[in-house]
């Protein structure tokens, strides 16, 4: 495909502008990102897959990987752990949206432009129905390790922006990178001349049918940011839990089999066959066995009595012949299995599964009561879990920001250069519902205020107010300036008096 050629699909055509700076830079290494896209070194439109022969991973392509993740997510322990993660990440609220756009740290934005960008963000969340479907969208991204959406626009009126956002099944689409190389006449090395990115959509995944090419700008694609050991494929957050869940399943199955085989008490029949020949001894044994079979059985499906003499379970009885000279015919009982109530190995693999998913082990006990106490009662695992939630939230931010960027550029609100300048300071805020983090923050604030109360008599004599604000309250320059402005405004409005007992950064230090 030519560099200036656009892609038309469903009435949508987008042409990518050439980057002059990129043309000046030359390298033998293609650009690498976290998309895990397959590389095609030739200029063809095909792409291939590879087979990983490593231990523990037998999926040969993304399709099998995703199906494997979805199958694992149906296990009760995994489903409970995933629900804990998703519920902490996306908190539904009746009065506000689960997410909001934060532009406070973006410099050079006017209040009017901030309002326009915030309104566009809210409009995109409305298209996604994120207040209603946010839990399902985040869960699908977390399990699959990637999420695709097709951005539908009106080709006759591109200024109207994105008109609809349609989800795409992750098993039906894949990102592909087409690399064109040229030889350097001086060194003979192959240099990367151009990298073309697009998507291949197949209605029937895994088939040999021809796929449909989608342009890079018409699809929103966000991954987990995790790659396999070869750095070639995107993996899900559930990838490292595959081995523990398989081990847990085997242990559970073996426990059931063991209990079914060892639980019943079985009888042992020692039959005296005297000096009968082998053939007659076997016939005599079968005759005795037929007498002790359960002949009449009640059929609960039909309500009739059924004759089951042809069935004999080896789990119930053992029949052993005894020659003449023995103790004669004897019937004894073989005791059932002991210690059948021990499931320490099952609990071990359950805990290992939760550790692999970064979920606190205390949440494994669903019947355990939940109490809100002091922060000293909060376990370290809960704090680590909240940091993990913050980390995957920051990765999921790209889902909103990538769509918002295309919307603002299509409508002509900003340019791509503007977004490049501001993107690092544009943030997405999530409604929080982790009480352990709130308890930790409240406890830290309480300790600071207690220390401040003890030092109050020394402020102005041995310690300056600014030193206390920096070293006790841990304010930075921006916080000090903000507090000074707020206290000045409150004093002017009469909300607080000049003689109120507080550390006022607006007042000068007598000893300074």
Coordinates of C-alpha atoms in Angstrom, one line a residue:
X1 CA 0.0 0.0 0.0
X2 CA 1.3 3.4 -0.9
X3 CA 2.3 5.8 1.8
X4 CA -0.3 8.4 0.8
X5 CA -3.1 5.9 0.1
X6 CA -6.0 5.9 2.5
X7 CA -8.2 3.0 3.6
X8 CA -11.9 3.0 2.9
X9 CA -14.1 0.8 5.1
X10 CA -17.8 1.2 6.0
X11 CA -17.6 4.8 4.5
X12 CA -14.6 5.7 6.6
X13 CA -11.3 7.0 5.1
X14 CA -8.3 8.3 6.9
X15 CA -5.0 9.3 5.5
X16 CA -1.9 9.6 7.7
X17 CA 0.3 12.6 7.3
X18 CA 3.9 12.1 6.7
X19 CA 6.3 12.7 9.6
X20 CA 9.3 14.6 8.2
X21 CA 11.4 14.0 11.3
X22 CA 10.9 10.2 11.0
X23 CA 12.2 10.3 7.5
X24 CA 15.5 11.7 8.6
X25 CA 16.1 9.0 11.3
X26 CA 17.5 5.6 10.1
X27 CA 17.8 2.4 12.0
X28 CA 18.2 -1.3 11.4
X29 CA 15.7 -2.1 14.3
X30 CA 12.0 -1.6 13.7
X31 CA 10.1 0.4 16.4
X32 CA 8.9 -1.7 19.3
X33 CA 5.8 -1.0 21.4
X34 CA 3.5 -3.0 23.7
X35 CA 1.0 -4.0 21.0
X36 CA 2.7 -7.4 20.4
X37 CA 1.9 -7.1 16.7
X38 CA 3.3 -9.5 14.2
X39 CA 5.9 -8.2 11.8
X40 CA 5.8 -8.6 8.0
X41 CA 9.1 -7.8 6.5
X42 CA 7.9 -7.9 2.9
X43 CA 5.3 -5.6 1.4
X44 CA 2.6 -8.3 1.3
X45 CA -0.7 -8.2 3.1
X46 CA -0.3 -11.6 4.8
X47 CA 0.9 -12.4 8.2
X48 CA 1.9 -15.6 10.0
X49 CA 1.9 -17.2 13.4
X50 CA 4.5 -19.2 15.3
X51 CA 4.6 -22.1 17.7
X52 CA 6.1 -21.8 21.2
X53 CA 7.5 -25.1 22.3
X54 CA 8.2 -23.9 25.8
X55 CA 6.9 -25.6 28.9
X56 CA 3.5 -24.6 30.2
X57 CA 2.4 -22.7 27.1
X58 CA 1.0 -24.7 24.2
X59 CA -1.0 -21.9 22.5
X60 CA 0.2 -21.4 19.0
X61 CA -1.5 -18.0 18.3
X62 CA -3.4 -15.2 20.0
X63 CA -6.8 -17.0 19.3
X64 CA -5.9 -20.0 21.4
X65 CA -4.4 -17.8 24.1
X66 CA -7.6 -15.8 24.4
X67 CA -9.8 -18.9 24.5
X68 CA -7.5 -20.3 27.2
X69 CA -7.8 -17.2 29.3
X70 CA -11.6 -17.2 28.9
X71 CA -11.8 -20.8 30.0
X72 CA -9.7 -20.2 33.0
X73 CA -11.9 -17.3 34.0
X74 CA -14.9 -19.6 34.5
X75 CA -13.2 -21.4 37.4
X76 CA -14.9 -20.4 40.7
X77 CA -11.7 -19.2 42.4
X78 CA -10.5 -17.3 39.4
X79 CA -13.9 -15.7 38.9
X80 CA -14.0 -14.5 42.5
X81 CA -10.5 -13.1 42.2
X82 CA -11.2 -11.3 38.9
X83 CA -14.5 -9.9 40.4
X84 CA -12.5 -8.4 43.3
X85 CA -10.1 -6.8 41.0
X86 CA -12.7 -5.4 38.6
X87 CA -14.9 -4.2 41.5
X88 CA -12.0 -2.3 43.0
X89 CA -11.0 -0.8 39.6
X90 CA -14.4 0.3 38.3
X91 CA -16.7 1.5 41.0
X92 CA -20.3 2.2 40.0
X93 CA -22.0 5.2 41.5
X94 CA -25.6 6.4 41.2
X95 CA -24.6 10.1 41.4
X96 CA -21.5 10.3 39.3
X97 CA -19.7 8.6 36.4
X98 CA -17.1 6.0 37.3
X99 CA -14.4 8.0 35.4
X100 CA -13.7 11.7 34.8
X101 CA -11.1 13.7 32.9
X102 CA -8.5 15.6 34.9
X103 CA -6.8 18.6 33.2
X104 CA -5.5 20.5 36.2
X105 CA -1.9 19.7 35.5
X106 CA -2.0 20.7 31.8
X107 CA -0.3 24.0 31.2
X108 CA -1.5 26.4 28.5
X109 CA -5.1 25.3 28.4
X110 CA -7.8 27.9 28.7
X111 CA -10.9 27.3 30.8
X112 CA -13.0 27.2 27.7
X113 CA -10.8 24.6 26.1
X114 CA -10.8 22.5 29.3
X115 CA -14.6 22.6 29.3
X116 CA -14.8 21.5 25.6
X117 CA -12.4 18.6 26.2
X118 CA -14.3 17.5 29.3
X119 CA -17.6 17.6 27.5
X120 CA -16.1 15.5 24.6
X121 CA -14.8 13.0 27.2
X122 CA -18.3 12.7 28.8
X123 CA -19.8 12.3 25.3
X124 CA -17.4 9.4 24.6
X125 CA -18.3 7.8 27.9
X126 CA -21.9 8.1 27.0
X127 CA -21.3 6.4 23.6
X128 CA -19.6 3.6 25.4
X129 CA -22.3 3.4 28.0
X130 CA -19.5 3.2 30.5
X131 CA -21.6 4.0 33.5
X132 CA -23.7 0.9 32.8
X133 CA -21.2 -1.4 31.0
X134 CA -17.9 -0.2 32.5
X135 CA -17.6 -3.3 34.6
X136 CA -18.0 -5.6 31.6
X137 CA -15.6 -3.6 29.4
X138 CA -12.9 -3.6 32.1
X139 CA -13.4 -7.3 32.8
X140 CA -13.2 -8.2 29.1
X141 CA -9.9 -6.2 28.8
X142 CA -8.5 -7.8 31.9
X143 CA -9.2 -11.3 30.9
X144 CA -8.4 -11.1 27.2
X145 CA -5.3 -8.9 27.7
X146 CA -6.5 -6.6 24.9
X147 CA -9.6 -4.8 23.8
X148 CA -10.7 -3.5 20.3
X149 CA -13.3 -1.0 19.3
X150 CA -14.2 0.2 15.8
X151 CA -14.6 4.0 15.6
X152 CA -17.4 4.8 13.1
X153 CA -17.5 8.3 11.5
X154 CA -19.4 10.0 8.7
X155 CA -17.1 10.3 5.7
X156 CA -19.1 13.2 4.4
X157 CA -18.7 15.1 7.6
X158 CA -15.5 14.2 9.4
X159 CA -15.7 17.3 11.5
X160 CA -18.6 15.8 13.3
X161 CA -16.2 13.3 14.9
X162 CA -16.9 9.8 16.0
X163 CA -20.5 8.9 15.7
X164 CA -20.4 5.4 17.2
X165 CA -18.0 3.1 19.1
X166 CA -18.6 -0.6 18.3
X167 CA -16.8 -3.3 20.3
X168 CA -14.9 -6.0 18.3
X169 CA -14.3 -9.5 19.6
X170 CA -10.6 -9.8 20.4
X171 CA -10.5 -13.2 18.7
X172 CA -11.5 -11.8 15.3
X173 CA -9.0 -9.0 14.8
X174 CA -5.2 -8.7 15.0
X175 CA -2.8 -5.8 14.6
X176 CA -0.1 -6.2 11.9
X177 CA 3.0 -4.2 11.2
X178 CA 4.3 -4.1 7.6
X179 CA 8.0 -3.1 7.4
X180 CA 9.8 -1.9 4.3
X181 CA 13.5 -2.0 4.4
X182 CA 16.3 -0.8 2.1
X183 CA 20.0 -1.4 2.0
X184 CA 22.5 1.2 3.0
X185 CA 24.9 1.5 0.0
X186 CA 27.8 2.4 2.4
X187 CA 27.5 -0.4 4.9
X188 CA 25.2 -2.9 3.2
X189 CA 23.0 -3.1 6.3
X190 CA 19.2 -3.3 6.0
X191 CA 17.6 0.0 7.2
X192 CA 14.0 0.4 8.2
X193 CA 12.5 2.7 5.6
X194 CA 8.8 2.7 6.6
X195 CA 6.5 0.9 9.1
X196 CA 2.9 0.6 8.1
X197 CA 0.4 -0.5 10.8
X198 CA -3.1 -1.9 10.2
X199 CA -5.6 -4.4 11.5
X200 CA -6.8 -7.7 10.0
X201 CA -10.4 -8.6 10.7
X202 CA -11.8 -12.1 10.2
X203 CA -15.4 -12.9 10.8
X204 CA -14.5 -16.6 11.5
X205 CA -11.3 -16.5 13.5
X206 CA -8.7 -19.2 12.9
X207 CA -9.9 -19.9 9.3
X208 CA -8.1 -19.6 6.0
X209 CA -10.5 -17.1 4.6
X210 CA -9.3 -13.7 3.5
X211 CA -9.4 -11.0 6.1
X212 CA -10.5 -7.4 5.9
X213 CA -7.9 -4.7 6.4
X214 CA -8.8 -1.9 8.8
X215 CA -6.8 1.3 9.1
X216 CA -4.8 2.1 12.2
X217 CA -6.9 5.2 12.9
X218 CA -10.3 3.5 12.6
X219 CA -9.6 1.1 15.5
X220 CA -9.1 1.7 19.2
X221 CA -6.6 -0.9 20.5
X222 CA -5.5 -1.2 24.1
X223 CA -3.4 -4.1 25.6
X224 CA -2.5 -5.2 29.1
X225 CA 1.1 -4.0 28.5
X226 CA 2.4 -7.5 29.3
X227 CA 4.3 -9.6 26.8
X228 CA 5.5 -13.2 26.8
X229 CA 9.2 -14.1 27.4
X230 CA 10.0 -13.7 23.7
X231 CA 8.4 -10.2 23.7
X232 CA 6.3 -11.2 20.7
X233 CA 2.8 -11.8 22.0
X234 CA 0.5 -9.9 24.3
X235 CA -0.5 -11.9 27.3
X236 CA -3.3 -11.4 29.8
X237 CA -3.0 -10.7 33.6
X238 CA -4.3 -14.3 33.9
X239 CA -1.3 -15.8 32.1
X240 CA 0.8 -16.4 35.2
X241 CA -2.2 -18.1 36.8
X242 CA -2.5 -20.8 34.1
X243 CA -0.2 -23.3 35.9
X244 CA -1.6 -22.8 39.4
X245 CA -5.2 -23.2 38.2
X246 CA -4.3 -26.4 36.2
X247 CA -2.6 -27.8 39.3
X248 CA -5.6 -26.9 41.5
X249 CA -8.0 -28.6 39.1
X250 CA -5.8 -31.8 39.1
X251 CA -5.7 -31.8 42.9
X252 CA -9.4 -31.4 43.2
X253 CA -10.1 -34.2 40.6
X254 CA -7.7 -36.5 42.3
X255 CA -9.2 -35.8 45.7
X256 CA -12.7 -36.7 44.4
X257 CA -11.4 -39.9 42.8
X258 CA -9.6 -40.9 45.9
X259 CA -12.6 -40.4 48.1
X260 CA -14.9 -42.3 45.8
X261 CA -12.4 -45.2 45.7
X262 CA -11.5 -45.3 49.4
X263 CA -14.6 -44.1 51.2
X264 CA -16.7 -47.3 51.1
X265 CA -16.0 -50.2 53.5
X266 CA -15.6 -53.2 51.3
X267 CA -16.2 -56.9 52.1
X268 CA -13.6 -59.6 51.5
X269 CA -15.0 -63.1 50.8
X270 CA -12.6 -66.0 51.3
X271 CA -14.3 -68.9 49.6
X272 CA -13.2 -72.5 50.4
X273 CA -13.0 -74.3 47.1
X274 CA -11.5 -77.5 48.5
X275 CA -9.7 -79.6 46.0
X276 CA -11.8 -78.6 43.0
X277 CA -10.0 -78.2 39.7
X278 CA -9.3 -74.8 38.4
X279 CA -12.3 -74.6 36.1
X280 CA -14.8 -76.0 38.5
X281 CA -13.4 -73.7 41.3
X282 CA -14.0 -70.7 39.1
X283 CA -17.6 -71.8 38.3
X284 CA -18.2 -72.4 42.0
X285 CA -16.8 -68.9 42.8
X286 CA -19.1 -67.3 40.2
X287 CA -22.1 -69.1 41.6
X288 CA -21.4 -67.8 45.1
X289 CA -20.8 -64.3 43.8
X290 CA -24.2 -64.3 41.9
X291 CA -25.9 -65.1 45.2
X292 CA -24.5 -62.1 46.9
X293 CA -25.2 -59.6 44.2
X294 CA -27.7 -56.8 44.6
X295 CA -30.4 -58.2 42.5
X296 CA -33.3 -55.7 42.9
X297 CA -32.7 -52.0 42.5
X298 CA -35.2 -49.2 42.7
X299 CA -35.1 -46.9 39.6
X300 CA -35.8 -43.4 40.7
X301 CA -36.4 -42.2 37.1
X302 CA -39.2 -44.7 36.2
X303 CA -40.4 -45.7 39.7
X304 CA -39.9 -49.4 39.0
X305 CA -37.8 -52.1 40.5
X306 CA -35.0 -53.1 38.2
X307 CA -32.9 -56.3 38.2
X308 CA -29.2 -55.5 38.2
X309 CA -27.7 -58.9 38.7
X310 CA -25.4 -58.4 35.7
X311 CA -23.6 -55.5 37.4
X312 CA -21.0 -56.0 40.1
X313 CA -18.9 -53.2 41.5
X314 CA -15.3 -54.1 42.4
X315 CA -15.4 -51.1 44.8
X316 CA -17.7 -53.1 47.1
X317 CA -16.4 -56.7 47.4
X318 CA -13.3 -58.8 46.9
X319 CA -13.7 -62.6 46.2
X320 CA -10.6 -64.7 47.0
X321 CA -10.5 -68.5 46.7
X322 CA -9.0 -70.6 49.5
X323 CA -7.8 -74.2 49.0
X324 CA -8.4 -77.1 51.3
X325 CA -6.3 -76.9 54.4
X326 CA -7.2 -73.3 55.1
X327 CA -9.6 -71.9 57.6
X328 CA -12.6 -72.4 55.5
X329 CA -15.1 -69.8 54.1
X330 CA -14.6 -66.5 55.8
X331 CA -16.1 -62.9 55.4
X332 CA -14.2 -59.9 56.7
X333 CA -14.4 -56.1 56.2
X334 CA -11.8 -53.9 54.6
X335 CA -12.0 -50.4 56.4
X336 CA -12.5 -47.3 54.3
X337 CA -9.9 -44.6 53.8
X338 CA -8.9 -42.5 56.7
X339 CA -8.1 -38.7 57.0
X340 CA -10.5 -38.0 54.1
X341 CA -11.2 -34.6 55.6
X342 CA -7.7 -33.2 55.1
X343 CA -7.5 -30.7 52.2
X344 CA -4.3 -28.9 53.1
X345 CA -3.0 -29.4 49.6
X346 CA -6.1 -28.0 48.0
X347 CA -5.9 -24.9 50.3
X348 CA -2.2 -24.5 49.3
X349 CA -2.9 -24.3 45.6
X350 CA -5.8 -22.0 46.2
X351 CA -3.5 -19.6 48.0
X352 CA -1.0 -19.9 45.3
X353 CA -3.6 -19.1 42.7
X354 CA -4.6 -15.9 44.6
X355 CA -0.9 -14.9 44.9
X356 CA -0.5 -15.3 41.2
X357 CA -3.4 -12.8 40.7
X358 CA -2.1 -10.3 43.2
X359 CA -5.3 -10.7 45.3
X360 CA -4.9 -10.7 49.2
X361 CA -5.2 -14.1 50.7
X362 CA -7.7 -12.8 53.2
X363 CA -10.2 -12.3 50.4
X364 CA -10.1 -16.1 49.7
X365 CA -12.2 -16.6 52.8
X366 CA -15.5 -15.3 51.6
X367 CA -17.3 -16.0 54.9
X368 CA -14.8 -13.9 56.9
X369 CA -16.3 -10.8 58.3
X370 CA -15.2 -7.4 57.0
X371 CA -14.4 -4.8 59.6
X372 CA -13.2 -1.2 59.3
X373 CA -10.7 -0.4 62.0
X374 CA -7.5 1.5 62.4
X375 CA -4.9 1.5 59.7
X376 CA -2.6 -0.6 61.9
X377 CA -5.1 -3.4 61.4
X378 CA -4.7 -3.2 57.6
X379 CA -2.5 -5.8 56.1
X380 CA 0.4 -5.1 53.8
X381 CA -1.3 -7.3 51.2
X382 CA -4.2 -4.8 51.0
X383 CA -1.8 -1.9 50.4
X384 CA 0.0 -3.9 47.7
X385 CA -3.4 -4.8 46.2
X386 CA -4.3 -1.1 45.9
X387 CA -1.0 -0.3 44.2
X388 CA -1.7 -3.0 41.8
X389 CA -5.2 -1.6 41.1
X390 CA -3.7 1.9 40.5
X391 CA -1.1 0.4 38.1
X392 CA -3.7 -1.4 35.9
X393 CA -5.9 1.6 36.0
X394 CA -3.1 3.8 34.6
X395 CA -2.7 1.2 31.8
X396 CA -6.5 1.2 31.1
X397 CA -6.3 5.0 30.8
X398 CA -5.1 4.6 27.2
X399 CA -8.5 3.2 26.3
X400 CA -10.1 6.6 27.0
X401 CA -7.2 8.8 25.9
X402 CA -6.7 7.2 22.5
X403 CA -10.3 7.6 21.6
X404 CA -10.4 11.2 23.0
X405 CA -7.3 12.1 21.0
X406 CA -8.9 11.0 17.7
X407 CA -12.2 12.7 18.6
X408 CA -10.5 16.1 19.3
X409 CA -8.3 15.9 16.2
X410 CA -11.3 15.0 13.9
X411 CA -13.3 17.9 15.2
X412 CA -10.4 20.3 14.8
X413 CA -10.4 21.2 18.5
X414 CA -6.7 20.5 18.9
X415 CA -3.8 19.4 16.7
X416 CA -1.7 16.3 17.0
X417 CA 1.2 18.4 18.1
X418 CA -0.9 19.9 20.9
X419 CA -1.9 16.4 22.1
X420 CA 1.8 15.3 22.1
X421 CA 2.6 18.2 24.3
X422 CA -0.2 17.7 26.7
X423 CA -0.7 13.9 26.8
X424 CA 1.6 13.3 29.7
X425 CA -0.4 15.6 32.0
X426 CA -3.9 14.5 30.8
X427 CA -5.2 12.0 33.4
X428 CA -8.3 9.9 34.0
X429 CA -9.7 9.9 37.6
X430 CA -11.6 6.8 38.9
X431 CA -14.1 6.7 41.7
X432 CA -12.4 5.0 44.5
X433 CA -13.9 2.4 46.9
X434 CA -11.0 1.0 48.7
X435 CA -11.6 1.7 52.4
X436 CA -8.1 0.4 53.4
X437 CA -6.5 3.3 51.4
X438 CA -8.8 5.8 53.1
X439 CA -7.9 4.4 56.5
X440 CA -4.2 4.6 55.8
X441 CA -4.5 8.2 54.6
X442 CA -6.6 9.2 57.6
X443 CA -4.1 7.5 60.0
X444 CA -1.2 9.3 58.4
X445 CA -3.0 12.7 58.7
X446 CA -3.8 12.0 62.3
X447 CA -0.2 11.2 63.1
X448 CA 0.9 14.5 61.4
X449 CA -1.6 16.5 63.3
X450 CA -0.5 15.0 66.6
X451 CA 3.1 15.8 65.9
X452 CA 2.2 19.3 64.8
X453 CA 0.3 19.8 68.1
X454 CA 3.3 18.7 70.1
X455 CA 5.6 21.1 68.2
X456 CA 3.3 24.0 68.3
X457 CA 5.1 25.6 71.3
X458 CA 8.4 25.4 69.6
X459 CA 7.4 27.0 66.3
X460 CA 8.8 30.5 66.0
X461 CA 11.5 29.8 68.6
X462 CA 13.4 26.7 67.4
X463 CA 11.6 25.8 64.2
X464 CA 10.3 28.0 61.5
X465 CA 6.8 27.6 60.1
X466 CA 8.1 26.8 56.7
X467 CA 10.3 24.0 58.1
X468 CA 7.3 22.5 59.9
X469 CA 5.2 22.6 56.8
X470 CA 7.9 20.9 54.7
X471 CA 9.1 18.3 57.2
X472 CA 6.0 17.5 59.4
X473 CA 3.1 18.1 57.0
X474 CA 5.3 17.2 54.0
X475 CA 4.1 20.1 51.8
X476 CA 5.9 20.9 48.6
X477 CA 6.3 24.4 47.1
X478 CA 3.0 24.1 45.2
X479 CA 1.1 23.0 48.3
X480 CA 2.6 25.9 50.4
X481 CA 1.6 28.4 47.8
X482 CA -1.9 26.9 47.5
X483 CA -2.4 27.0 51.2
X484 CA -1.1 30.6 51.5
X485 CA -3.6 31.7 48.8
X486 CA -6.5 29.9 50.3
X487 CA -5.8 31.3 53.8
X488 CA -5.5 34.8 52.4
X489 CA -8.8 34.4 50.6
X490 CA -10.5 33.1 53.8
X491 CA -9.1 36.0 55.8
X492 CA -10.4 38.5 53.3
X493 CA -13.8 36.9 53.2
X494 CA -14.0 36.8 57.0
X495 CA -14.2 33.1 57.3
X496 CA -11.2 33.0 59.7
X497 CA -9.8 35.8 61.8
X498 CA -6.2 37.0 61.9
X499 CA -5.8 35.8 65.5
X500 CA -6.9 32.2 64.9
X501 CA -4.5 29.7 66.2
X502 CA -3.0 28.0 63.2
X503 CA 0.2 27.9 61.2
X504 CA -0.4 30.5 58.6
X505 CA 2.2 30.4 55.7
X506 CA 0.9 33.9 54.8
X507 CA 2.5 35.3 58.0
X508 CA 6.2 35.8 58.2
X509 CA 8.4 34.0 60.6
X510 CA 9.7 36.2 63.5
X511 CA 13.0 34.3 63.7
X512 CA 13.6 34.3 59.9

